[in-house]
Coordinates of C-alpha atoms and ligand atoms in Angstrom, one line a residue:
X64 CA -14.4 -10.3 -13.7
X65 CA -16.4 -11.1 -10.6
X66 CA -14.9 -14.3 -9.3
X67 CA -16.3 -14.8 -5.9
X68 CA -14.5 -13.1 -3.1
X69 CA -14.2 -16.2 -1.3
X70 CA -12.6 -18.3 -3.8
X71 CA -9.4 -18.3 -2.4
X72 CA -10.5 -19.7 1.1
X73 CA -9.4 -23.2 1.5
X74 CA -12.9 -23.6 3.9
X75 CA -15.2 -22.2 1.3
X76 CA -17.4 -24.6 -0.7
X77 CA -19.6 -22.6 -3.2
X78 CA -23.1 -23.2 -3.7
X79 CA -23.8 -26.3 -1.5
X80 CA -27.0 -26.9 0.7
X81 CA -27.1 -26.8 4.2
X82 CA -27.2 -30.6 4.7
X83 CA -24.5 -30.9 2.3
X84 CA -22.4 -28.6 4.5
X85 CA -23.4 -30.7 7.9
X86 CA -22.0 -34.0 5.8
X87 CA -18.6 -32.2 5.2
X88 CA -18.4 -31.2 8.9
X89 CA -19.4 -34.6 10.2
X90 CA -16.9 -36.3 7.8
X91 CA -14.1 -33.9 9.3
X92 CA -14.9 -35.0 13.0
X93 CA -17.4 -32.4 14.5
X94 CA -14.8 -31.1 16.6
X95 CA -16.0 -27.8 18.7
X96 CA -15.3 -24.5 16.5
X97 CA -14.9 -26.6 13.1
X98 CA -16.4 -24.4 10.4
X99 CA -16.8 -23.6 6.5
X100 CA -18.0 -21.0 4.4
X101 CA -20.7 -21.7 1.5
X102 CA -22.5 -19.3 -0.5
X103 CA -25.8 -18.0 0.8
X104 CA -28.7 -19.3 -1.3
X105 CA -31.1 -16.4 -0.2
X106 CA -29.3 -13.1 -0.5
X107 CA -27.2 -11.9 -3.5
X108 CA -23.6 -12.1 -2.8
X109 CA -24.2 -13.4 0.7
X110 CA -22.6 -16.3 2.6
X111 CA -23.2 -18.9 5.4
X112 CA -20.6 -19.9 8.2
X113 CA -21.6 -23.4 9.1
X114 CA -20.1 -23.9 12.5
X115 CA -19.9 -27.1 15.2
X116 CA -20.5 -26.6 18.7
X117 CA -21.3 -29.3 21.2
X118 CA -22.0 -31.6 18.3
X119 CA -24.5 -29.5 17.1
X120 CA -24.6 -27.7 13.9
X121 CA -25.2 -23.9 13.7
X122 CA -25.6 -21.7 10.6
X123 CA -25.1 -18.0 10.3
X124 CA -26.1 -16.1 7.3
X125 CA -23.5 -13.3 6.0
X126 CA -25.1 -10.6 4.3
X127 CA -23.5 -8.5 1.4
X128 CA -24.6 -5.0 1.7
X129 CA -24.7 -2.9 -1.5
X130 CA -21.7 -1.0 -0.3
X131 CA -19.8 -4.2 -0.6
X132 CA -19.3 -4.9 3.2
X133 CA -20.2 -8.1 4.7
X134 CA -22.0 -9.1 8.1
X135 CA -23.6 -11.4 10.3
X136 CA -26.8 -9.7 11.2
X137 CA -26.2 -7.8 14.2
X138 CA -22.6 -7.8 13.8
X139 CA -19.9 -5.8 12.7
X140 CA -19.3 -4.9 8.9
X141 CA -16.1 -6.5 7.2
X142 CA -14.9 -5.7 4.0
X143 CA -14.7 -9.2 2.8
X144 CA -15.4 -12.7 3.8
X145 CA -11.8 -13.4 4.6
X146 CA -11.8 -10.5 6.9
X147 CA -15.1 -11.4 8.5
X148 CA -13.9 -15.0 8.9
X149 CA -10.7 -13.9 10.4
X150 CA -12.5 -11.5 13.1
X151 CA -14.6 -14.3 14.2
X152 CA -11.5 -16.6 14.7
X153 CA -10.5 -14.2 17.4
X154 CA -13.8 -13.0 18.8
X155 CA -17.0 -15.1 18.8
X156 CA -19.1 -11.6 19.0
X157 CA -22.4 -13.4 19.5
X158 CA -21.8 -16.7 17.8
X159 CA -21.7 -19.8 19.8
X160 CA -18.1 -19.9 19.6
X161 CA -15.0 -18.6 17.6
X162 CA -14.2 -20.1 14.2
X163 CA -11.5 -22.6 15.4
X164 CA -10.7 -24.9 12.9
X165 CA -11.4 -24.6 9.2
X166 CA -12.9 -27.5 7.6
X167 CA -10.9 -27.9 4.6
X168 CA -12.2 -28.6 1.1
X169 CA -10.4 -31.6 -0.3
X170 CA -8.7 -31.4 -3.7
X171 CA -11.2 -33.7 -5.5
X172 CA -14.2 -31.4 -4.4
X173 CA -14.1 -28.1 -6.2
X174 CA -16.1 -25.0 -5.5
X175 CA -19.4 -25.6 -6.5
X176 CA -20.6 -22.5 -8.8
X177 CA -24.2 -21.1 -8.4
X178 CA -26.8 -20.8 -11.1
X179 CA -26.0 -17.1 -11.3
X180 CA -22.4 -17.5 -11.1
X181 CA -22.5 -19.0 -14.5
X182 CA -24.9 -16.3 -16.0
X183 CA -23.6 -13.2 -14.4
X184 CA -20.9 -12.0 -16.6
X185 CA -22.6 -12.8 -19.7
X186 CA -25.8 -11.3 -18.7
X187 CA -24.1 -8.1 -17.6
X188 CA -22.2 -7.7 -21.0
X189 CA -25.6 -8.5 -22.8
X190 CA -27.3 -6.0 -21.0
X191 CA -25.0 -3.1 -21.4
X192 CA -24.4 -4.1 -25.2
X193 CA -28.1 -4.1 -25.9
X194 CA -29.1 -1.1 -23.8
X195 CA -26.6 1.1 -24.4
X196 CA -25.3 0.2 -27.5
X197 CA -21.6 -0.5 -26.3
X198 CA -18.9 -2.8 -27.4
X199 CA -15.4 -3.5 -26.1
X200 CA -13.3 -1.1 -23.8
X201 CA -16.3 1.3 -23.7
X202 CA -18.4 -1.5 -22.5
X203 CA -16.0 -2.7 -20.0
X204 CA -15.7 0.9 -18.6
X205 CA -19.6 1.2 -18.3
X206 CA -19.7 -2.0 -16.5
X207 CA -16.7 -1.0 -14.0
X208 CA -18.7 2.4 -13.4
X209 CA -22.0 0.9 -12.4
X210 CA -21.1 -2.8 -11.1
X211 CA -23.0 -2.7 -7.8
X212 CA -26.2 -1.3 -9.7
X213 CA -26.0 -3.4 -12.5
X214 CA -25.3 -6.7 -10.7
X215 CA -28.2 -6.1 -8.6
X216 CA -30.6 -5.3 -11.8
X217 CA -29.1 -8.0 -13.6
X218 CA -29.8 -10.5 -10.7
X219 CA -33.3 -9.6 -10.3
X220 CA -34.3 -10.4 -14.0
X221 CA -32.1 -13.3 -14.1
X222 CA -35.4 -15.7 -14.0
X223 CA -36.2 -14.4 -17.4
X224 CA -33.4 -16.6 -19.0
X225 CA -34.5 -19.7 -17.1
X226 CA -36.0 -22.5 -18.8
X227 CA -38.8 -23.1 -16.2
X228 CA -40.0 -19.4 -16.7
X229 CA -42.9 -19.0 -18.9
X230 CA -43.8 -15.3 -18.5
X231 CA -47.4 -14.3 -18.6
X232 CA -49.5 -17.2 -19.2
X233 CA -53.0 -18.1 -17.8
X234 CA -53.2 -20.8 -15.3
X235 CA -54.9 -23.3 -17.6
X236 CA -52.2 -22.8 -20.1
X237 CA -49.7 -23.4 -17.2
X238 CA -51.8 -26.8 -16.6
X239 CA -51.7 -27.7 -20.3
X240 CA -47.8 -27.3 -20.6
X241 CA -47.3 -29.3 -17.4
X242 CA -49.5 -32.1 -18.6
X243 CA -48.1 -32.4 -22.1
X244 CA -45.4 -34.9 -22.2
X245 CA -44.2 -37.1 -19.0
X246 CA -45.7 -35.8 -15.7
X247 CA -43.2 -36.8 -12.9
X248 CA -43.7 -35.5 -9.5
X249 CA -41.9 -32.1 -8.8
X250 CA -42.1 -30.9 -12.5
X251 CA -42.8 -27.2 -12.4
X252 CA -42.9 -23.8 -14.0
X253 CA -42.9 -20.2 -12.8
X254 CA -45.4 -17.9 -14.5
X255 CA -46.4 -14.2 -14.3
X256 CA -49.8 -14.0 -12.5
X257 CA -52.3 -12.2 -15.0
X258 CA -53.7 -9.6 -12.5
X259 CA -51.1 -8.5 -10.2
X260 CA -47.8 -8.5 -11.7
X261 CA -46.8 -11.1 -9.1
X262 CA -45.3 -14.6 -10.0
X263 CA -47.2 -18.1 -9.4
X264 CA -45.6 -21.5 -9.4
X265 CA -47.3 -24.3 -11.0
X266 CA -46.2 -27.6 -9.8
X267 CA -47.2 -31.3 -10.6
X268 CA -47.5 -33.9 -7.9
X269 CA -49.2 -37.2 -8.4
X270 CA -50.7 -36.3 -11.7
X271 CA -52.2 -33.3 -10.3
X272 CA -51.1 -29.6 -10.6
X273 CA -50.9 -27.2 -7.6
X274 CA -50.6 -23.5 -8.0
X275 CA -49.0 -21.3 -5.6
X276 CA -48.7 -17.7 -5.2
X277 CA -45.0 -16.1 -4.9
X278 CA -45.4 -13.4 -2.4
X279 CA -43.3 -10.2 -3.1
X280 CA -43.1 -8.0 0.1
X281 CA -42.7 -4.4 0.5
X282 CA -38.9 -4.7 0.6
X283 CA -38.8 -6.6 -2.5
X284 CA -38.1 -10.1 -1.2
X285 CA -39.9 -12.9 -2.8
X286 CA -41.3 -16.1 -0.6
X287 CA -43.6 -18.9 -0.6
X288 CA -46.5 -18.0 2.0
X289 CA -44.8 -18.0 5.4
X290 CA -41.6 -19.2 3.9
X291 CA -37.9 -18.1 3.5
X292 CA -37.5 -14.9 1.7
X293 CA -35.2 -14.6 -1.0
X294 CA -33.7 -11.3 -3.0
X295 CA -34.7 -12.9 -6.4
X296 CA -36.9 -15.6 -7.9
X297 CA -34.5 -17.8 -9.2
X298 CA -32.9 -17.9 -5.5
X299 CA -36.4 -19.2 -4.5
X300 CA -36.6 -21.3 -7.1
X301 CA -33.2 -23.0 -6.4
X302 CA -33.9 -23.3 -2.8
X303 CA -37.4 -24.9 -3.5
X304 CA -35.3 -27.5 -5.3
X305 CA -33.9 -28.6 -1.9
X306 CA -36.5 -27.8 0.4
X307 CA -40.5 -28.0 0.2
X308 CA -40.9 -25.1 2.4
X309 CA -44.6 -25.7 2.6
X310 CA -45.1 -27.1 -1.0
X311 CA -46.5 -30.7 -1.7
X312 CA -43.1 -31.6 -2.9
X313 CA -39.5 -30.3 -3.5
X314 CA -38.9 -28.9 -7.4
X315 CA -37.5 -31.4 -9.5
X316 CA -37.6 -31.2 -13.3
X317 CA -38.3 -27.9 -15.1
X318 CA -41.3 -27.7 -17.6
X319 CA -39.2 -25.8 -20.3
X320 CA -40.7 -23.4 -22.4
X321 CA -40.8 -25.2 -25.8
X322 CA -42.2 -24.1 -29.0
X323 CA -42.5 -26.8 -31.8
X324 CA -42.2 -25.3 -34.8
X325 CA -44.8 -26.8 -37.5
X326 CA -43.6 -28.0 -40.6
X327 CA -44.0 -25.4 -43.3
X328 CA -46.7 -27.0 -45.4
X329 CA -48.6 -24.7 -47.9
X330 CA -51.5 -23.9 -45.5
X331 CA -49.2 -23.7 -42.5
X332 CA -46.8 -21.1 -43.7
X333 CA -48.9 -18.0 -42.5
X334 CA -49.2 -19.6 -39.1
X335 CA -45.4 -20.2 -39.1
X336 CA -44.8 -16.6 -39.6
X337 CA -47.0 -15.9 -36.6
X338 CA -45.2 -18.3 -34.8
X339 CA -41.8 -16.8 -35.4
X340 CA -43.3 -13.2 -34.3
X341 CA -44.3 -15.0 -31.2
X342 CA -40.8 -16.4 -30.5
X343 CA -39.3 -13.1 -31.3
X344 CA -41.7 -11.2 -28.8
X345 CA -41.4 -14.1 -26.2
X346 CA -37.8 -14.8 -26.4
X347 CA -35.7 -11.8 -27.9
X348 CA -37.9 -8.6 -27.2
X349 CA -37.2 -8.8 -23.8
X350 CA -33.3 -8.6 -24.8
X351 CA -33.7 -5.3 -26.6
X352 CA -36.1 -3.8 -24.0
X353 CA -34.6 -4.7 -20.6
X354 CA -35.1 -1.1 -19.9
X355 CA -38.9 -1.4 -20.5
X356 CA -38.8 -4.5 -18.4
X357 CA -37.1 -3.2 -15.4
X358 CA -37.9 0.3 -15.5
X359 CA -40.5 0.1 -12.7
X360 CA -38.0 -0.7 -9.8
X361 CA -34.4 0.4 -10.8
X362 CA -32.7 3.7 -10.2
X363 CA -31.5 5.9 -13.0
X364 CA -28.2 5.1 -14.4
X365 CA -25.9 7.5 -16.2
X366 CA -26.4 6.1 -19.5
X367 CA -30.3 6.3 -19.4
X368 CA -30.4 9.1 -22.2
X369 CA -30.5 9.2 -25.7
X370 CA -27.0 11.0 -26.1
X371 CA -25.5 7.8 -25.3
X372 CA -24.9 6.5 -28.5
X373 CA -21.4 5.5 -30.1
X374 CA -21.4 7.3 -33.4
X375 CA -18.5 4.8 -34.5
X376 CA -20.6 1.9 -34.0
X377 CA -20.8 1.7 -37.6
X378 CA -17.1 1.1 -38.8
X379 CA -17.9 3.1 -42.1
X380 CA -18.4 6.2 -40.3
X381 CA -14.9 6.4 -39.0
X382 CA -14.3 7.4 -42.7
X383 CA -16.7 10.1 -42.6
X384 CA -14.6 12.5 -40.9
X385 CA -16.3 15.5 -42.8
X386 CA -19.9 16.2 -42.4
X387 CA -21.9 17.8 -45.3
X388 CA -23.6 21.2 -44.4
X389 CA -27.1 19.9 -45.7
X390 CA -26.8 17.2 -42.7
X391 CA -26.4 20.0 -40.0
X392 CA -29.2 22.6 -38.7
X393 CA -27.7 25.3 -36.6
X394 CA -29.6 26.7 -34.1
X395 CA -29.4 30.5 -32.6
X396 CA -28.8 29.4 -29.1
X397 CA -25.4 29.4 -27.7
X398 CA -24.3 27.1 -25.2
X399 CA -20.9 28.8 -24.3
X400 CA -18.3 31.0 -25.9
X401 CA -14.4 31.0 -25.7
X402 CA -11.4 32.5 -27.4
X403 CA -12.1 30.7 -30.6
X404 CA -15.9 31.6 -31.2
X405 CA -18.7 30.0 -29.9
X406 CA -20.7 26.7 -29.3
X407 CA -23.8 26.4 -30.7
X408 CA -26.8 24.0 -30.2
X409 CA -27.8 22.2 -33.4
X410 CA -29.3 18.9 -35.0
X411 CA -27.2 16.3 -37.0
X412 CA -29.5 14.5 -39.6
X413 CA -28.4 11.2 -40.6
X414 CA -30.5 8.2 -42.1
X415 CA -30.5 6.8 -38.7
X416 CA -32.4 9.9 -37.2
X417 CA -31.8 13.1 -35.9
X418 CA -29.3 13.8 -33.1
X419 CA -28.7 16.8 -30.7
X420 CA -25.3 18.3 -31.0
X421 CA -23.0 21.1 -30.0
X422 CA -21.2 22.9 -32.7
X423 CA -18.0 24.8 -32.2
X424 CA -18.2 27.6 -34.6
X425 CA -14.7 29.7 -35.4
X426 CA -15.5 33.3 -35.1
X427 CA -12.4 34.7 -37.5
X428 CA -12.5 32.4 -40.3
X429 CA -9.5 34.1 -42.0
X430 CA -7.2 33.4 -39.0
X431 CA -5.3 30.5 -40.1
X432 CA -3.6 29.8 -36.8
X433 CA -7.1 29.7 -34.9
X434 CA -8.3 27.3 -37.6
X435 CA -5.1 25.0 -37.5
X436 CA -5.7 24.8 -33.8
X437 CA -9.3 23.6 -34.1
X438 CA -8.0 20.9 -36.7
X439 CA -5.6 19.9 -34.1
X440 CA -8.5 19.5 -31.8
X441 CA -10.6 17.6 -33.9
X442 CA -7.6 15.2 -34.8
X443 CA -7.3 14.6 -31.4
X444 CA -10.9 14.0 -30.4
X445 CA -11.3 11.7 -33.6
X446 CA -9.0 9.2 -32.0
X447 CA -10.9 9.0 -28.8
X448 CA -14.0 6.6 -28.2
X449 CA -15.0 6.6 -24.5
X450 CA -18.0 6.9 -22.6
X451 CA -16.7 9.6 -20.4
X452 CA -15.2 11.9 -23.0
X453 CA -17.4 14.0 -25.3
X454 CA -17.4 12.4 -28.9
X455 CA -16.7 14.1 -31.9
X456 CA -19.0 13.5 -34.9
X457 CA -16.9 15.3 -37.3
X458 CA -15.8 18.5 -39.0
X459 CA -17.9 20.6 -41.4
X460 CA -16.5 23.3 -43.5
X461 CA -18.8 25.8 -44.8
X462 CA -19.6 29.2 -44.0
X463 CA -16.8 28.6 -41.5
X464 CA -15.0 25.8 -39.9
X465 CA -17.3 23.8 -37.5
X466 CA -16.6 21.1 -35.1
X467 CA -19.7 19.2 -34.3
X468 CA -19.8 17.0 -31.1
X469 CA -22.3 15.1 -29.2
X470 CA -24.3 17.1 -26.8
X471 CA -24.0 17.3 -23.0
X472 CA -27.0 19.6 -22.4
X473 CA -26.6 20.1 -18.7
X474 CA -23.3 21.9 -19.0
X475 CA -20.3 22.5 -17.2
X476 CA -20.1 20.9 -14.0
X477 CA -18.7 24.0 -11.8
X478 CA -21.6 26.0 -12.9
X479 CA -24.2 22.9 -12.4
X480 CA -23.0 22.4 -8.9
X481 CA -23.0 26.1 -7.9
X482 CA -26.5 26.5 -8.9
X483 CA -27.9 23.2 -7.7
X484 CA -26.1 22.8 -4.3
X485 CA -29.3 21.5 -2.5
X486 CA -30.1 18.9 -5.4
X487 CA -26.5 17.1 -5.3
X488 CA -25.5 14.9 -2.8
X489 CA -21.6 13.9 -2.0
X490 CA -22.5 10.4 -3.4
X491 CA -23.6 12.0 -6.6
X492 CA -20.4 13.9 -7.0
X493 CA -18.2 11.0 -6.0
X494 CA -20.1 9.0 -8.8
X495 CA -19.2 12.0 -11.4
X496 CA -15.5 12.3 -10.5
X497 CA -15.2 8.6 -10.7
X498 CA -16.6 8.8 -14.3
X499 CA -14.0 11.6 -14.9
X500 CA -11.4 9.5 -13.8
X501 CA -12.3 6.5 -15.9
X502 CA -12.0 9.0 -18.8
X503 CA -8.8 10.1 -17.7
X504 CA -7.4 6.7 -17.3
X505 CA -8.5 5.7 -20.9
X506 CA -6.6 9.0 -22.0
X507 CA -3.5 7.9 -20.0
X508 CA -3.6 4.7 -21.4
X509 CA -3.8 6.0 -25.0
X510 CA -0.8 8.3 -24.4
X511 CA -2.7 11.3 -24.7
X512 CA -2.3 14.7 -22.2
X513 CA -5.4 16.9 -21.8
X514 CA -3.7 19.8 -20.2
X515 CA -7.0 21.7 -19.5
X516 CA -8.5 19.3 -17.0
X517 CA -11.1 21.3 -14.9
X518 CA -14.3 21.4 -13.7
X519 CA -15.4 24.0 -16.5
X520 CA -14.4 21.4 -18.8
X521 CA -16.3 18.5 -17.3
X522 CA -19.7 18.5 -19.1
X523 CA -22.8 17.0 -17.8
X524 CA -25.1 14.9 -20.1
X525 CA -27.5 14.5 -16.9
X526 CA -27.1 14.7 -13.1
X527 CA -25.5 11.2 -13.3
X528 CA -23.4 11.4 -16.1
X529 CA -20.3 13.2 -16.8
X530 CA -17.8 13.6 -19.7
X531 CA -14.5 15.3 -20.3
X532 CA -14.3 18.0 -22.8
X533 CA -12.3 20.7 -24.5
X534 CA -9.4 19.1 -25.9
X535 CA -8.0 22.5 -27.5
X536 CA -4.7 22.2 -25.7
X537 CA -4.4 18.3 -25.7
X538 CA -1.4 16.6 -27.1
X539 CA -0.9 13.0 -28.3
X540 CA 2.6 12.0 -27.0
X541 CA 4.9 10.0 -29.0
X542 CA 5.2 6.5 -28.4
X543 CA 8.3 6.6 -26.6
X544 CA 7.5 9.8 -24.8
X545 CA 6.0 10.4 -21.3
X546 CA 5.7 13.8 -21.5
X547 CA 5.1 16.9 -23.8
X548 CA 7.5 19.9 -23.8
X549 CA 5.8 23.2 -24.6
X550 CA 8.4 25.4 -26.3
X551 CA 6.6 28.7 -24.8
X552 CA 4.4 29.2 -22.1
X553 CA 0.7 30.2 -23.3
X554 CA -2.5 31.4 -22.1
X555 CA -2.3 28.6 -19.3
X556 CA -4.5 27.7 -16.5
X557 CA -2.0 28.2 -14.1
X558 CA -4.0 27.4 -10.9
X559 CA -4.7 23.8 -12.5
X560 CA -1.1 23.0 -13.5
X561 CA 1.6 21.0 -11.6
X562 CA 4.9 22.5 -10.7
X563 CA 6.8 20.7 -13.5
X564 CA 4.4 22.5 -15.7
X565 CA 5.4 25.9 -14.7
X566 CA 8.9 25.2 -14.1
X567 CA 9.9 23.1 -17.0
X568 CA 6.8 23.2 -19.4
X569 CA 6.6 19.5 -19.1
X570 CA 3.2 18.1 -19.5
X571 CA 2.4 14.3 -18.8
X572 CA -0.6 12.2 -17.4
X573 CA 0.8 12.8 -14.1
X574 CA 0.5 16.7 -14.5
X575 CA -3.3 15.8 -15.7
X576 CA -3.4 14.0 -12.1
X577 CA -2.6 17.3 -10.4
X578 CA -5.3 19.1 -12.5
X579 CA -7.7 16.0 -11.4
X580 CA -6.9 17.0 -7.8
X581 CA -7.7 20.5 -8.5
X582 CA -10.9 19.4 -10.2
X583 CA -12.0 17.4 -7.5
X584 CA -11.4 20.3 -5.1
X585 CA -13.9 22.4 -7.3
X586 CA -16.6 19.5 -7.5
X587 CA -16.5 18.8 -3.8
X588 CA -16.9 22.4 -3.1
X589 CA -19.9 22.9 -5.3
X590 CA -18.1 24.9 -8.2
X591 CA -15.9 27.0 -5.7
X592 CA -12.9 28.9 -7.3
X593 CA -9.7 27.3 -6.4
X594 CA -7.0 29.2 -4.7
X595 CA -9.6 32.1 -4.4
X596 CA -7.8 35.5 -3.9
X597 CA -4.5 34.3 -5.1
X598 CA -3.0 35.2 -8.6
X599 CA -1.2 32.6 -10.6
X600 CA 2.6 33.4 -9.7
X601 CA 1.4 33.5 -6.1
X602 CA -0.1 29.9 -6.3
X603 CA 3.0 28.9 -7.8
X604 CA 4.8 29.8 -4.3
X605 CA 2.0 28.7 -2.2
X606 CA 2.6 25.4 -3.6
X607 CA 6.4 25.3 -3.5
X608 CA 6.2 26.4 0.2
X609 CA 4.2 23.1 0.8
X610 CA 1.1 24.6 1.3
X611 CA -2.3 23.0 -0.2
X612 CA -5.9 24.0 -0.3
X613 CA -7.9 22.9 2.5
X614 CA -10.6 20.5 2.4
X615 CA -13.8 21.6 1.5
X616 CA -16.5 21.6 4.0
X617 CA -18.4 18.2 3.7
X618 CA -16.0 16.4 1.4
X619 CA -15.2 13.1 2.7
X620 CA -11.8 12.6 4.3
X621 CA -10.9 9.7 1.8
X622 CA -11.6 12.1 -1.0
X623 CA -9.6 15.0 0.5
X624 CA -6.7 12.4 0.9
X625 CA -6.7 11.5 -2.6
X626 CA -6.7 15.4 -3.7
X627 CA -3.7 15.5 -1.6
X628 CA -2.1 12.6 -3.4
X629 CA -2.8 14.1 -6.6
X630 CA -0.9 17.4 -5.5
X631 CA 2.3 15.2 -4.6
X632 CA 5.1 17.9 -5.7
X633 CA 7.3 15.5 -7.3
X634 CA 5.5 13.9 -10.6
X635 CA 7.5 10.6 -10.1
X636 CA 5.9 10.1 -6.5
X637 CA 2.6 10.9 -7.7
X638 CA -0.1 8.4 -8.5
X639 CA -1.2 7.7 -12.1
X640 CA -4.8 7.6 -13.2
X641 CA -4.8 3.6 -12.8
X642 CA -4.6 4.3 -9.0
X643 CA -6.7 7.4 -9.0
X644 CA -9.4 5.5 -10.8
X645 CA -9.2 2.7 -8.4
X646 CA -9.2 4.8 -5.5
X647 CA -12.3 6.4 -6.8
X648 CA -14.0 3.4 -7.4
X649 CA -13.6 1.6 -4.3
X650 CA -14.7 4.7 -2.4
X651 CA -17.8 5.0 -4.7
X652 CA -18.9 1.6 -4.4
X653 CA -18.5 1.9 -0.6
X654 CA -20.8 4.5 -0.1
X655 CA -23.3 4.1 -3.4
X656 CA -26.8 2.9 -2.6
X657 CA -25.7 2.4 0.9
X658 CA -28.6 0.3 2.5
X659 CA -28.4 -0.2 6.1
X660 CA -28.3 -4.0 7.5
X661 CA -31.8 -5.4 8.2
X662 CA -31.6 -6.0 11.9
X663 CA -34.4 -7.9 13.6
X664 CA -34.5 -9.4 17.0
X665 CA -34.2 -13.0 15.8
X666 CA -31.7 -12.1 12.8
X667 CA -28.6 -13.2 15.0
X668 CA -30.0 -16.6 15.5
X669 CA -29.2 -19.5 13.6
X670 CA -31.3 -20.2 10.5
X671 CA -34.1 -22.5 11.1
Ligands
ADP854 P1 -12.9 26.7 -24.8 O1 -11.8 26.1 -25.4 O2 -13.1 28.0 -25.2 O3 -13.0 26.5 -23.2 P2 -14.9 24.5 -24.7 O4 -14.7 23.7 -25.8 O5 -14.8 24.4 -23.3 O6 -14.0 25.8 -25.4 O7 -16.3 25.1 -24.9 C1 -16.9 26.4 -24.5 C2 -18.3 26.0 -23.7 O8 -19.3 25.7 -24.7 C3 -18.4 25.2 -22.5 O9 -17.9 25.8 -21.5 C4 -19.8 24.5 -22.6 O10 -20.5 25.5 -22.0 C5 -20.1 24.7 -24.2 N1 -20.0 23.5 -24.8 C6 -18.8 23.0 -25.3 N2 -18.9 21.8 -25.8 C7 -20.2 21.1 -25.6 C8 -21.2 20.1 -25.6 N3 -20.6 19.2 -26.4 N4 -22.4 20.4 -25.2 C9 -22.7 21.2 -24.5 N5 -22.0 22.4 -24.5 C10 -20.9 22.5 -24.7
MG855 MG1 -13.1 25.0 -21.9

């Protein structure tokens, strides 16, 4: 994932410095309007346009907003660097001139990767793997669902993985480390300052150590006193390698954080043990506790809850389809009820600890039909493993047949929305429905049809985290089939069903897409009832006549447009979940965490 969106542009140079950019422009002839694009070293995901006019260089920084648009401060937002450059090639809009002639990168001059480019993907994966205990496809999905927030989070802690970062050591210890070994000018390290939780830079020059405090302003930017401001500490360090920005010298060689292991002689073995503990605490513990390290400043993410464990993490668990009765404690509290019986709260005890669970309990034990139904539901759930689908932990056959599932304690989405209207923003709803679309995309890919997707069957773990549940009507399709044909109509949720379900009893992922549209409508109308006063058969003729439900008030146009796409009459013309998920994701990223660009009076000026 995550190649630079400018990578395709022939005038993009990657992470080069300002003076290198000027060299390239000089070599290319310094014509008016000659320009190139490079990575911005100050702001995350940002760029700089370097432009020639009147035999002078002008550098304009392009900021990337959290909503993934790009703009030159004071200018219009654009959806990508290519679109931005195209715009300014037609309209100077505040620049000294239009971008007339691209300064093309020669083939022997590849795009230079930035420090973070090489780290980002691995760090994202490592973070998700460690904090959320995920692997494989589930991990990729969690990354997709939270990419903008995660990238920012990872970038702001990236310095912890750099060789020059020494975490919390006293000033004297910093000096001691700089003086050990060679002492070239520019040797440096970064450490946490003891008192204030800010950073300090210790720097060697002329065999003397200089200490500088790194400022951290209210908007979260890092800088040297009166120097250029950066989003992250590592960007500041990269910049100071090129420009002294007030220091006695530029940064050169990092003083690396090395620990020399003593020979494990008799007397030193105890010391050695301590040293290993020390190494563990310093180097590895932060990997396991990133939540702890970063909890001060990041917003809550969906998986920040104990429920987010993969019960099949241990492959041996897969075999344990059946749960022993003595591993279960069943509460009297009823979470909900249905035709089959009721769902109760409980606790599942394993040697790894106790987990809250929801237990579907059959009421009429003798009815073989109901029992078979529940077995089928369990069989389906057993084959699914996705963060956005309620996981089954197993079946328990005791006083009655019980299906044990992970707990989604906040309950059905429609109820939550109708009772918490004032607490839930549109962005929150878009995020939740994006998660549902990811869960459905997974089902589609695995060739399962849900057949009962509705807001009542989307359960919340917390306000930011949704899971699809209720696989009572679900079917696994044969490898060559793309639909399921029901022989007889049953007690069907007609208002959620596509025309081909009612007319031909044909169920496919495309009919689930129709239901997804209705579920979206329910969500954006805060738990409203679809086709309010109509009865099932009336809805059929309403749809056949070409009518559709109206846009819920406050629902974004793009979301209503997607609902209507989901309600395309012919299933052949209806989008699949790959499309639907992409559409939800693009819209979610475009509105999530929207931070307006910082516009200052001098912001449109070329960088100094
Ligand atoms: P039905 O097939 O009767 O609709 P559901 O599986 O939808 O059965 O469960 C009925 C109700 O039980 C849900 O609406 C919800 O309130 C509660 N419930 C079901 N599963 C869970 C769970 N995993 N966590 C919390 N509550 C649940
Ligand atoms: Mg249900």
